Coordinates of C-alpha atoms in Angstrom, one line a residue:
M1184 CA 25.2 -15.1 -41.9
Q1185 CA 27.6 -12.1 -42.5
K1186 CA 30.8 -12.0 -40.5
N1187 CA 29.9 -9.1 -38.3
K1188 CA 26.5 -10.6 -37.5
F1189 CA 28.2 -13.9 -36.6
Y1190 CA 30.7 -12.1 -34.3
N1191 CA 28.0 -10.2 -32.6
I1192 CA 25.9 -13.2 -31.6
A1193 CA 29.0 -15.3 -30.9
T1194 CA 30.3 -12.7 -28.5
I1195 CA 26.9 -12.6 -26.7
L1196 CA 26.9 -16.4 -26.4
L1197 CA 30.5 -16.6 -25.2
A1198 CA 29.8 -13.9 -22.6
G1199 CA 26.6 -15.8 -21.6
F1200 CA 28.7 -19.0 -21.1
V1201 CA 31.1 -17.1 -18.8
F1202 CA 28.1 -15.6 -16.9
R1203 CA 26.6 -19.1 -16.3
L1204 CA 30.0 -20.4 -15.1
F1205 CA 29.9 -17.6 -12.6
M1206 CA 26.4 -18.7 -11.5
L1207 CA 27.9 -22.1 -10.6
K1208 CA 29.5 -20.4 -7.6
Y1209 CA 26.0 -20.2 -6.0
H1210 CA 25.3 -24.0 -6.1
W1211 CA 26.6 -26.3 -3.3
A1212 CA 24.6 -29.5 -3.6
V1213 CA 21.8 -31.2 -5.6
G1214 CA 18.5 -32.1 -4.1
F1215 CA 15.0 -33.4 -4.6
D1216 CA 14.1 -33.9 -8.4
E1217 CA 17.7 -33.1 -9.4
V1218 CA 19.0 -36.2 -7.7
H1219 CA 16.7 -38.5 -9.7
Y1220 CA 17.8 -37.2 -13.1
L1221 CA 21.5 -37.2 -12.0
R1222 CA 21.4 -40.8 -10.6
L1223 CA 19.6 -42.1 -13.7
G1224 CA 22.1 -40.5 -16.0
L1225 CA 25.2 -41.6 -14.1
S1226 CA 23.7 -45.2 -13.8
A1227 CA 23.4 -45.3 -17.5
A1228 CA 27.0 -44.1 -18.0
Q1229 CA 28.5 -46.5 -15.4
I1230 CA 26.3 -49.6 -15.6
G1231 CA 24.5 -49.7 -18.9
I1232 CA 22.3 -47.8 -21.3
G1233 CA 19.1 -49.3 -20.0
E1234 CA 19.6 -47.7 -16.6
F1235 CA 18.2 -44.4 -17.7
L1236 CA 14.8 -45.9 -18.3
H1237 CA 12.1 -45.2 -15.7
P1238 CA 8.4 -44.9 -16.2
Y1239 CA 8.1 -41.8 -14.0
W1240 CA 11.3 -39.9 -14.9
P1241 CA 11.6 -39.1 -18.7
P1242 CA 14.9 -40.3 -20.3
F1243 CA 16.2 -37.5 -22.5
Y1244 CA 18.0 -35.4 -19.9
P1245 CA 19.5 -38.5 -18.1
V1246 CA 20.8 -39.6 -21.5
L1247 CA 22.5 -36.2 -22.0
I1248 CA 24.0 -36.4 -18.5
A1249 CA 25.4 -39.8 -19.4
I1250 CA 27.0 -38.5 -22.6
F1251 CA 28.5 -35.4 -20.9
S1252 CA 29.8 -37.5 -18.0
K1253 CA 32.0 -39.4 -20.4
V1254 CA 33.9 -36.1 -21.0
I1255 CA 33.4 -34.4 -17.6
S1256 CA 34.3 -36.8 -14.7
D1257 CA 32.4 -34.8 -12.1
G1258 CA 28.8 -36.1 -12.7
E1259 CA 27.2 -33.1 -11.0
L1260 CA 29.2 -30.7 -13.1
A1261 CA 28.4 -32.7 -16.2
A1262 CA 24.7 -32.4 -15.5
R1263 CA 24.9 -28.6 -15.0
M1264 CA 27.0 -28.2 -18.2
V1265 CA 24.3 -29.9 -20.2
N1266 CA 21.9 -27.2 -19.2
I1267 CA 24.4 -24.4 -19.7
V1268 CA 25.0 -25.5 -23.3
F1269 CA 21.3 -26.0 -24.1
S1270 CA 20.4 -22.6 -22.6
L1271 CA 22.8 -20.9 -25.0
I1272 CA 21.2 -22.8 -27.9
S1273 CA 17.9 -21.4 -26.7
V1274 CA 19.4 -17.9 -26.9
Y1275 CA 20.4 -18.5 -30.5
I1276 CA 17.0 -19.8 -31.5
V1277 CA 15.3 -16.7 -30.0
Y1278 CA 17.9 -14.6 -31.9
R1279 CA 16.9 -16.2 -35.2
L1280 CA 13.2 -15.9 -34.5
A1281 CA 13.5 -12.2 -33.6
R1282 CA 15.7 -11.5 -36.7
Y1283 CA 13.0 -13.0 -38.9
A1284 CA 10.2 -11.1 -37.2
F1285 CA 11.8 -7.7 -36.7
S1286 CA 15.4 -6.8 -37.4
E1287 CA 19.0 -7.7 -36.6
K1288 CA 19.1 -4.9 -34.0
I1289 CA 16.1 -6.3 -32.1
A1290 CA 17.4 -9.8 -32.5
L1291 CA 20.7 -9.0 -30.9
L1292 CA 18.9 -7.1 -28.1
A1293 CA 16.6 -10.0 -27.5
A1294 CA 19.6 -12.3 -27.3
L1295 CA 21.4 -10.0 -25.0
T1296 CA 18.6 -9.4 -22.6
L1297 CA 17.7 -13.1 -22.5
T1298 CA 21.4 -14.2 -22.0
F1299 CA 21.9 -12.1 -19.0
F1300 CA 18.5 -12.3 -17.4
P1301 CA 19.7 -13.5 -13.9
S1302 CA 16.9 -15.9 -13.0
I1303 CA 17.0 -17.6 -16.4
A1304 CA 20.8 -17.8 -16.4
F1305 CA 20.7 -19.3 -12.9
D1306 CA 18.1 -21.8 -13.7
A1307 CA 20.3 -23.0 -16.5
T1308 CA 22.8 -24.2 -13.9
N1309 CA 20.2 -26.4 -12.1
V1310 CA 20.2 -30.1 -12.5
L1311 CA 16.6 -30.2 -13.9
A1312 CA 15.1 -31.1 -17.2
E1313 CA 13.4 -27.7 -17.8
T1314 CA 16.3 -26.1 -19.7
V1315 CA 16.7 -29.0 -22.1
Y1316 CA 13.0 -29.2 -22.5
T1317 CA 12.8 -25.4 -23.2
T1318 CA 15.5 -25.6 -25.9
V1319 CA 14.0 -28.5 -27.9
G1320 CA 10.6 -26.9 -27.5
L1321 CA 11.9 -23.7 -29.0
A1322 CA 13.5 -25.7 -31.8
A1323 CA 10.1 -27.2 -32.6
I1324 CA 8.5 -23.8 -32.7
W1325 CA 11.3 -22.4 -34.9
C1326 CA 11.0 -25.3 -37.3
G1327 CA 7.2 -25.0 -37.3
W1328 CA 7.4 -21.3 -38.3
K1329 CA 9.8 -22.2 -41.2
A1330 CA 7.6 -25.2 -42.2
L1331 CA 4.5 -23.0 -42.5
N1332 CA 6.3 -20.2 -44.4
E1333 CA 8.4 -22.3 -46.6
R1334 CA 5.9 -25.1 -47.1
S1335 CA 8.7 -27.4 -46.1
L1336 CA 8.0 -31.1 -45.3
I1337 CA 11.5 -31.4 -43.9
Q1338 CA 10.9 -28.6 -41.4
A1339 CA 7.6 -30.1 -40.5
F1340 CA 9.3 -33.5 -39.9
L1341 CA 11.8 -31.7 -37.6
V1342 CA 8.8 -30.2 -35.7
G1343 CA 7.8 -33.7 -34.8
V1344 CA 11.4 -34.8 -34.0
F1345 CA 12.0 -31.9 -31.6
S1346 CA 8.5 -32.3 -30.1
A1347 CA 9.4 -36.0 -29.5
F1348 CA 12.6 -34.9 -27.7
A1349 CA 10.6 -32.4 -25.7
Y1350 CA 8.2 -35.2 -24.7
L1351 CA 11.2 -37.4 -23.8
A1352 CA 12.4 -34.5 -21.5
K1353 CA 9.0 -33.8 -20.0
P1354 CA 5.8 -35.6 -21.1
E1355 CA 3.9 -32.4 -21.7
G1356 CA 6.3 -31.8 -24.6
I1357 CA 3.8 -33.4 -26.9
H1358 CA 1.9 -30.1 -26.9
Y1359 CA 4.4 -28.6 -29.3
V1360 CA 3.4 -30.9 -32.2
L1361 CA -0.2 -30.6 -31.2
V1362 CA -0.2 -26.8 -31.2
F1363 CA 1.7 -26.7 -34.5
S1364 CA -0.9 -29.1 -36.0
G1365 CA -3.7 -27.0 -34.6
V1366 CA -2.3 -23.8 -36.1
A1367 CA -1.8 -25.5 -39.5
A1368 CA -5.4 -26.9 -39.4
L1369 CA -6.7 -23.5 -38.4
V1370 CA -5.0 -21.8 -41.4
F1371 CA -6.3 -24.6 -43.6
F1372 CA -9.9 -24.0 -42.6
I1373 CA -9.6 -20.2 -42.8
R1374 CA -8.3 -20.5 -46.3
I1375 CA -10.5 -23.5 -47.2
K1376 CA -11.5 -21.9 -50.5
Q1377 CA -7.9 -21.9 -51.6
F1378 CA -7.5 -25.5 -50.5
Q1379 CA -3.9 -25.4 -49.5
K1380 CA -3.2 -29.1 -49.6
H1381 CA 0.3 -28.7 -48.3
L1382 CA -1.0 -27.9 -44.8
P1383 CA -2.5 -31.4 -44.2
A1384 CA 0.7 -32.8 -45.4
L1385 CA 2.7 -30.7 -42.9
I1386 CA 0.5 -32.0 -40.1
A1387 CA 0.9 -35.6 -41.2
V1388 CA 4.6 -35.3 -41.5
S1389 CA 5.1 -33.6 -38.2
L1390 CA 3.1 -36.3 -36.4
L1391 CA 5.1 -38.9 -38.2
G1392 CA 8.3 -37.4 -37.0
F1393 CA 6.9 -37.3 -33.4
F1394 CA 5.9 -40.9 -33.4
I1395 CA 9.0 -42.3 -35.0
F1396 CA 11.1 -40.9 -32.1
S1397 CA 8.7 -41.3 -29.2
V1398 CA 7.2 -44.7 -29.9
P1399 CA 10.0 -46.8 -28.3
Y1400 CA 9.5 -45.0 -25.0
L1401 CA 5.7 -45.1 -25.3
I1402 CA 6.0 -48.9 -25.7
Y1403 CA 8.3 -49.1 -22.7
V1404 CA 5.8 -47.1 -20.6
K1405 CA 2.9 -49.3 -21.8
N1406 CA 4.8 -52.4 -20.8
E1407 CA 5.6 -51.0 -17.4
M1408 CA 2.2 -49.6 -16.6
G1409 CA -0.1 -52.0 -18.5
M1410 CA -1.8 -49.2 -20.3
W1411 CA -1.2 -46.7 -23.1
T1412 CA -0.4 -43.3 -21.7
L1413 CA 2.2 -40.6 -22.3
S1414 CA 4.1 -41.4 -19.1
M1415 CA 3.7 -42.6 -15.5
K1416 CA 4.5 -39.0 -14.4
Q1417 CA 1.4 -37.7 -16.0
Q1418 CA -0.8 -40.3 -14.5
V1419 CA 0.7 -40.2 -11.0
N1420 CA 0.6 -36.4 -10.8
Q1421 CA -3.0 -36.4 -11.8
Q1422 CA -3.8 -39.0 -9.2
F1423 CA -2.0 -37.2 -6.4
A1424 CA -3.5 -33.8 -7.4
A1425 CA -7.0 -35.4 -7.4
L1426 CA -6.6 -36.3 -3.8
D1427 CA -7.1 -32.6 -3.0
W1428 CA -10.6 -32.7 -4.6
A1429 CA -11.8 -36.2 -3.8
K1430 CA -14.4 -36.3 -1.0
D1431 CA -13.5 -39.7 0.4
K1432 CA -9.7 -39.2 0.3
T1433 CA -7.1 -37.1 2.1
P1434 CA -4.1 -35.3 0.4
E1435 CA -1.8 -36.8 3.1
A1436 CA -2.5 -40.3 1.7
R1437 CA 0.4 -39.9 -0.7
F1438 CA 2.8 -39.4 2.2
S1439 CA 1.3 -42.0 4.5
L1440 CA 1.9 -45.7 4.8
T1441 CA -0.7 -48.3 3.8
E1442 CA -2.3 -50.3 6.6
D1443 CA 0.1 -53.1 6.1
N1444 CA 3.2 -50.8 6.5
R1445 CA 4.6 -52.1 3.2
Y1446 CA 3.9 -49.3 0.8
L1447 CA 4.4 -45.6 0.7
P1448 CA 2.7 -44.1 -2.4
T1449 CA 5.4 -41.6 -3.1
D1450 CA 8.0 -44.4 -3.0
V1451 CA 5.9 -46.6 -5.2
A1452 CA 5.5 -43.8 -7.8
Y1453 CA 8.7 -41.8 -7.8
H1454 CA 11.2 -44.5 -7.0
E1455 CA 9.9 -48.0 -7.7
G1456 CA 7.8 -46.9 -10.7
N1457 CA 5.0 -49.4 -9.9
F1458 CA 1.8 -47.8 -11.1
Q1459 CA -0.3 -50.9 -10.7
V1460 CA 0.3 -51.1 -7.0
L1461 CA -0.5 -47.4 -6.7
V1462 CA -4.0 -47.6 -8.3
D1463 CA -5.1 -51.2 -8.1
E1464 CA -8.2 -51.2 -5.9
S1465 CA -7.5 -54.8 -4.9
T1466 CA -4.3 -53.6 -3.1
T1467 CA -4.2 -51.6 0.2
T1468 CA -2.3 -48.8 -1.6
G1469 CA -4.9 -48.5 -4.3
R1470 CA -7.8 -48.4 -1.9
E1471 CA -6.2 -45.7 0.1
S1472 CA -4.7 -43.5 -2.5
S1473 CA -6.3 -44.0 -5.9
V1474 CA -8.9 -41.6 -7.3
D1475 CA -11.3 -42.1 -10.1
I1476 CA -10.7 -38.8 -12.0
G1477 CA -14.0 -37.8 -13.5
M1478 CA -15.1 -34.7 -15.3
G1479 CA -16.2 -33.1 -12.0
I1480 CA -12.8 -33.3 -10.4
L1481 CA -11.1 -32.2 -13.6
V1482 CA -13.3 -29.1 -13.9
K1483 CA -12.7 -28.2 -10.2
K1484 CA -9.0 -28.6 -10.7
Y1485 CA -8.9 -26.5 -13.8
V1486 CA -11.0 -23.6 -12.4
E1487 CA -8.9 -23.4 -9.2
N1488 CA -5.6 -23.7 -11.1
F1489 CA -6.6 -21.1 -13.6
F1490 CA -7.1 -18.7 -10.8
K1491 CA -3.7 -19.6 -9.4
V1492 CA -2.1 -19.0 -12.8
N1493 CA -3.4 -15.4 -12.8
R1494 CA -2.7 -14.7 -9.1
D1495 CA 0.5 -16.6 -8.3
G1496 CA 2.0 -17.5 -11.7
I1497 CA 2.1 -14.7 -14.3
P1498 CA 2.3 -11.7 -11.9
V1499 CA 5.3 -13.4 -10.2
L1500 CA 7.0 -14.4 -13.4
L1501 CA 6.4 -11.1 -15.2
T1502 CA 7.1 -8.3 -12.7
F1503 CA 6.4 -4.7 -13.5
A1504 CA 9.2 -3.7 -15.9
P1505 CA 9.3 -6.9 -18.0
F1506 CA 5.5 -6.9 -18.3
L1507 CA 5.4 -3.3 -19.4
L1508 CA 8.1 -3.9 -22.0
V1509 CA 6.6 -7.1 -23.4
A1510 CA 3.2 -5.4 -23.6
L1511 CA 4.7 -2.4 -25.4
G1512 CA 6.7 -4.6 -27.7
L1513 CA 3.6 -6.6 -28.6
F1514 CA 1.0 -3.9 -28.8
G1515 CA 3.0 -0.6 -29.0
K1516 CA 2.2 -0.2 -32.7
A1517 CA -0.1 -1.7 -35.3
W1518 CA 1.1 -5.1 -36.6
T1519 CA 2.0 -5.5 -40.2
A1520 CA 0.6 -8.5 -42.1
E1521 CA 3.9 -10.4 -41.5
E1522 CA 4.0 -9.4 -37.8
S1523 CA 0.4 -10.5 -37.4
K1524 CA 1.2 -14.0 -38.5
F1525 CA 4.4 -14.2 -36.4
N1526 CA 2.8 -12.8 -33.2
A1527 CA -0.3 -15.0 -33.5
Y1528 CA 1.8 -18.1 -34.1
I1529 CA 4.0 -17.5 -31.1
L1530 CA 1.1 -16.5 -28.9
M1531 CA -0.6 -19.8 -29.7
F1532 CA 2.1 -21.7 -27.9
I1533 CA 2.3 -19.4 -24.9
L1534 CA -1.5 -19.1 -24.4
F1535 CA -2.2 -22.8 -24.9
W1536 CA 0.3 -23.9 -22.3
W1537 CA -0.2 -21.1 -19.7
F1538 CA -4.0 -21.0 -19.8
I1539 CA -4.9 -24.6 -20.7
G1540 CA -2.0 -26.9 -20.1
I1541 CA -0.8 -25.7 -16.7
P1542 CA -4.3 -25.4 -15.2
L1543 CA -5.1 -28.9 -16.2
F1544 CA -1.7 -30.1 -14.9
H1545 CA -0.2 -28.3 -11.9
V1546 CA 0.7 -24.7 -11.1
N1547 CA 4.4 -24.3 -10.5
L1548 CA 6.6 -21.4 -11.6
R1549 CA 9.0 -23.9 -13.2
Y1550 CA 6.3 -24.8 -15.7
F1551 CA 6.0 -21.3 -17.0
A1552 CA 9.7 -21.1 -17.8
P1553 CA 9.8 -22.9 -21.3
Q1554 CA 7.8 -20.1 -22.9
M1555 CA 9.7 -17.3 -21.2
P1556 CA 12.5 -16.9 -23.8
L1557 CA 9.9 -16.1 -26.5
L1558 CA 8.8 -13.1 -24.5
F1559 CA 12.2 -11.5 -24.9
I1560 CA 11.5 -11.0 -28.6
W1561 CA 8.7 -8.6 -27.6
L1562 CA 10.7 -7.3 -24.7
A1563 CA 13.5 -6.2 -27.0
N1564 CA 11.1 -4.6 -29.4
G1565 CA 9.5 -2.8 -26.4
L1566 CA 12.9 -1.5 -25.3
V1567 CA 13.4 -0.1 -28.8
L1568 CA 10.0 1.5 -28.9
L1569 CA 10.4 2.9 -25.4
T1570 CA 13.8 4.4 -26.2
G1571 CA 12.2 6.0 -29.3
V1572 CA 9.4 7.5 -27.1
V1573 CA 11.9 8.9 -24.6
H1574 CA 14.1 10.2 -27.4
N1575 CA 11.3 12.1 -29.1
T1576 CA 10.0 13.4 -25.8
L1577 CA 13.5 14.9 -25.0
K1578 CA 13.7 16.5 -28.5
N1579 CA 10.2 18.0 -28.0
N1580 CA 11.3 19.6 -24.8
D1581 CA 14.7 21.0 -26.0
R1582 CA 13.7 24.4 -24.5
W1583 CA 13.9 23.0 -21.0
L1584 CA 16.6 20.4 -21.6
P1585 CA 19.2 21.5 -24.2
E1586 CA 21.3 18.9 -26.0
F1587 CA 25.0 18.8 -25.2
K1588 CA 27.8 17.9 -27.5
F1589 CA 28.9 14.8 -25.6
F1590 CA 25.4 13.9 -24.2
K1591 CA 23.0 13.7 -27.1
Y1592 CA 19.3 13.1 -26.7
K1593 CA 19.7 9.6 -28.1
T1594 CA 22.4 8.7 -25.5
L1595 CA 20.3 10.1 -22.7
A1596 CA 17.2 8.2 -23.9
V1597 CA 19.3 4.9 -24.0
T1598 CA 20.6 5.7 -20.5
I1599 CA 17.2 6.4 -19.0
V1600 CA 15.7 3.1 -20.5
S1601 CA 18.8 1.1 -19.4
V1602 CA 18.5 2.4 -15.8
F1603 CA 14.8 1.5 -15.9
I1604 CA 15.2 -2.1 -17.0
L1605 CA 18.3 -2.6 -14.8
G1606 CA 16.9 -1.0 -11.7
F1607 CA 13.5 -2.6 -11.9
T1608 CA 14.4 -6.0 -13.1
Y1609 CA 18.0 -7.2 -13.6
L1610 CA 19.7 -5.9 -10.5
P1611 CA 16.9 -7.1 -8.1
E1612 CA 16.9 -10.5 -9.8
L1613 CA 20.7 -10.7 -9.6
G1614 CA 20.5 -9.6 -6.0
K1615 CA 18.3 -12.6 -5.1
I1616 CA 21.1 -14.9 -6.4
L1617 CA 24.0 -13.1 -5.0
K1618 CA 22.5 -13.2 -1.5
R1619 CA 22.2 -17.0 -1.6
Q1620 CA 24.3 -18.6 1.2
Q1621 CA 25.9 -22.0 1.4
F1622 CA 24.4 -22.5 4.8
D1623 CA 20.7 -21.7 4.7
A1624 CA 18.0 -23.1 7.0
E1625 CA 15.1 -22.5 4.5
Y1626 CA 13.2 -25.7 3.6
W1627 CA 14.0 -25.6 -0.2
A1628 CA 17.6 -24.4 0.1
E1629 CA 20.4 -26.7 -1.0
A1630 CA 20.9 -29.2 1.8
V1631 CA 24.7 -29.1 2.2
E1632 CA 24.3 -31.0 5.5
L1633 CA 23.0 -34.0 3.5
K1634 CA 25.9 -33.8 1.1
K1635 CA 28.3 -34.0 4.1
A1636 CA 26.3 -36.8 5.7
G1637 CA 26.2 -38.7 2.4
E1638 CA 30.0 -38.4 1.9
W1639 CA 30.4 -39.6 5.5
L1640 CA 28.4 -42.7 4.7
K1641 CA 30.3 -43.3 1.5
T1642 CA 33.6 -43.2 3.5
N1643 CA 32.5 -45.2 6.5
T1644 CA 30.4 -48.0 5.2
N1645 CA 31.2 -51.1 3.2
G1646 CA 29.2 -52.5 0.3
P1647 CA 25.8 -51.4 -0.9
I1648 CA 23.5 -49.9 1.7
R1649 CA 20.0 -48.6 1.8
I1650 CA 19.1 -45.2 3.3
M1651 CA 15.7 -43.9 4.5
S1652 CA 15.6 -40.1 4.0
E1653 CA 13.5 -37.2 2.8
N1654 CA 15.9 -35.5 0.4
K1655 CA 17.7 -38.0 -1.8
A1656 CA 20.8 -35.9 -1.9
V1657 CA 22.2 -38.0 0.9
D1658 CA 21.8 -41.1 -1.3
Y1659 CA 23.6 -39.6 -4.2
Y1660 CA 26.6 -38.3 -2.2
A1661 CA 26.7 -41.7 -0.5
G1662 CA 27.4 -43.2 -4.0
L1663 CA 24.0 -44.9 -4.4
L1664 CA 22.7 -44.6 -7.9
D1665 CA 19.8 -47.0 -8.0
T1666 CA 16.6 -44.8 -7.9
R1667 CA 14.3 -47.8 -7.5
K1668 CA 15.9 -48.7 -4.2
T1669 CA 15.2 -45.3 -2.7
V1670 CA 13.2 -45.2 0.6
S1671 CA 11.4 -42.1 2.0
F1672 CA 10.1 -41.2 5.4
P1673 CA 6.3 -41.4 5.9
I1674 CA 4.5 -38.7 7.8
N1675 CA 2.8 -41.3 10.1
K1676 CA 2.9 -40.3 13.8
D1677 CA 3.4 -43.9 15.0
F1678 CA 7.2 -44.4 14.7
D1679 CA 6.8 -48.2 15.1
R1680 CA 5.0 -48.2 11.8
I1681 CA 7.8 -46.2 10.2
L1682 CA 10.3 -48.7 11.6
A1683 CA 8.3 -51.6 10.3
Y1684 CA 8.4 -50.1 6.8
A1685 CA 12.1 -49.5 7.1
Q1686 CA 12.7 -53.1 8.1
Y1687 CA 10.5 -54.3 5.3
K1688 CA 12.5 -52.3 2.8
K1689 CA 15.8 -53.6 4.4
V1690 CA 17.0 -50.1 5.3
D1691 CA 20.4 -49.8 6.9
Y1692 CA 20.5 -46.1 7.9
L1693 CA 18.0 -43.4 8.8
V1694 CA 19.2 -39.9 7.9
V1695 CA 17.2 -37.1 9.6
T1696 CA 17.8 -33.4 9.4
D1697 CA 16.1 -30.5 11.2
R1698 CA 15.6 -28.8 7.9
Y1699 CA 12.4 -30.8 7.2
K1700 CA 11.0 -30.8 10.8
T1701 CA 7.9 -28.9 9.7
K1702 CA 6.9 -31.8 7.5
F1703 CA 8.2 -34.5 9.8
P1704 CA 7.5 -33.5 13.5
N1705 CA 7.2 -37.2 14.0
L1706 CA 11.0 -37.5 13.7
Q1707 CA 12.0 -34.7 16.0
F1708 CA 12.9 -37.0 18.8
L1709 CA 15.6 -38.5 16.6
T1710 CA 17.4 -35.2 16.1
D1711 CA 16.9 -34.4 19.8
E1712 CA 18.7 -37.7 20.5
Q1713 CA 15.8 -39.0 22.6
N1714 CA 15.6 -42.4 20.9
T1715 CA 15.0 -45.4 23.2
N1716 CA 14.7 -48.0 20.5
E1717 CA 17.4 -50.6 20.8
Q1718 CA 17.4 -51.3 17.1
L1719 CA 18.6 -47.8 16.3
H1720 CA 22.1 -46.7 17.1
L1721 CA 23.3 -43.1 16.6
V1722 CA 26.5 -43.2 14.5
Y1723 CA 26.7 -39.6 13.2
K1724 CA 25.6 -36.1 14.3
D1725 CA 26.5 -32.7 12.9
M1726 CA 25.4 -29.1 13.4
N1727 CA 26.1 -26.7 10.5
P1728 CA 26.5 -22.9 10.7
A1729 CA 22.9 -22.4 9.9
G1730 CA 21.8 -24.3 13.0
I1731 CA 20.7 -27.4 11.0
K1732 CA 21.3 -30.6 13.0
T1733 CA 21.7 -33.8 11.1
V1734 CA 21.8 -37.3 12.6
I1735 CA 22.4 -40.8 11.2
Y1736 CA 21.1 -43.9 12.9
H1737 CA 22.1 -47.4 12.0
L1738 CA 19.2 -49.8 12.0
T1739 CA 19.9 -53.4 13.0
Q1740 CA 17.5 -55.9 11.5

């Protein structure tokens, strides 16, 4: 790479790093899934390497958290820094792909627009596996492109390796090596008369690379679950989703106690990691929450989710301006032979996951994110094409709009396009982040009140304790890192049953907040301080500026 090219991309990456550090200002606490990744990683760093293993939560991101926490003492900051670093690696990969497909100019523009796209930059400061998953997935795509063009077995092997790391970040990561193999097989059959024997070799080597690095975890999952499967996460999510379509089951079963008050399916799955208890028909839990997922349920799920992808997914993800620019960059001019190969290759990964993978799995905006960086290659090309159109339009109308010495048509065209993209996309997206507040009563906002409650418990209790809560942020800030000992609130209306479950789980403290009262109206009397149970003693109460009340009750066994 020439010096000036290196300095250009290095400057963008450095500026992107600073931009992401600025985004940290708008985080105040971790919550929900973030807590599990963080606790697994810090457990591995503080207790032992085996602590990052869990059949539901994939290990790669926790391992990276453990490594970074050896350098950064603040575990939460270490977890965020993992994603910041990996997000910048993603930018570099997109830059290299765009430079190969188009030009240095478009590559730098793709890197620039991706680096400073507010929602993507902000997501890179979350404590979730998506950013790491995105980066290693992009690396697999990049290596796959080089493997096909260079007929390189080494690059094909790296496709498998990076796909394995993607799988170890999120189980659906296996699709990278499968799509690559599918593309190679398709090319082989299209050119069957030429018998390109290197293509089957590329497929075999990529699969070998995948299995070498994924087999240890596959064996672990098999031993934990008693069956060969990609992960417990995949199986559990399919089970829970199937409750929505099963005629003899209720979706609330996953949040409700079993008849014996000993098992809560969400705890069994997400925390204890005991799949057999969850689905075994000989157990109370299995009879109440397990579903035989047949072809009928699968088809119903796919059709409904496919509709959601087109109604709630892509239109929200690609708003007007980005969609227009991506479409223009992709279809604004006829493809050359080389562009045809590149565009078709990249589209295979996007279309497969968005229109096959997600409908078969679950529709969530987070699940569209890993393919988003690829769109910035076409978005950058669209910006260049649109600027050219505006420039030529201005020149063709010089009679009405004369060119001035210090304001050339080209400068005016760039200004118009910049105002368009900034005004319709970047500034509104940035505004969403800048208006975030530390004290926010919205359900999914960062629960700073639970951070405060957890820190109070850490200071005012002795020895290991067990907490019953909805958001496990309170567990983390209380210093509790064992995910398997986590206990959640059921939605059952009979509080005596909830208390029986808490006693069975040897819970010491119940932490309740008004934030989740829409899901748990059965607990409202606790925050209203109308408890009459002699086993529960109010030891903490707090009202934050957003009007969220939090209480802690000590449960005597």
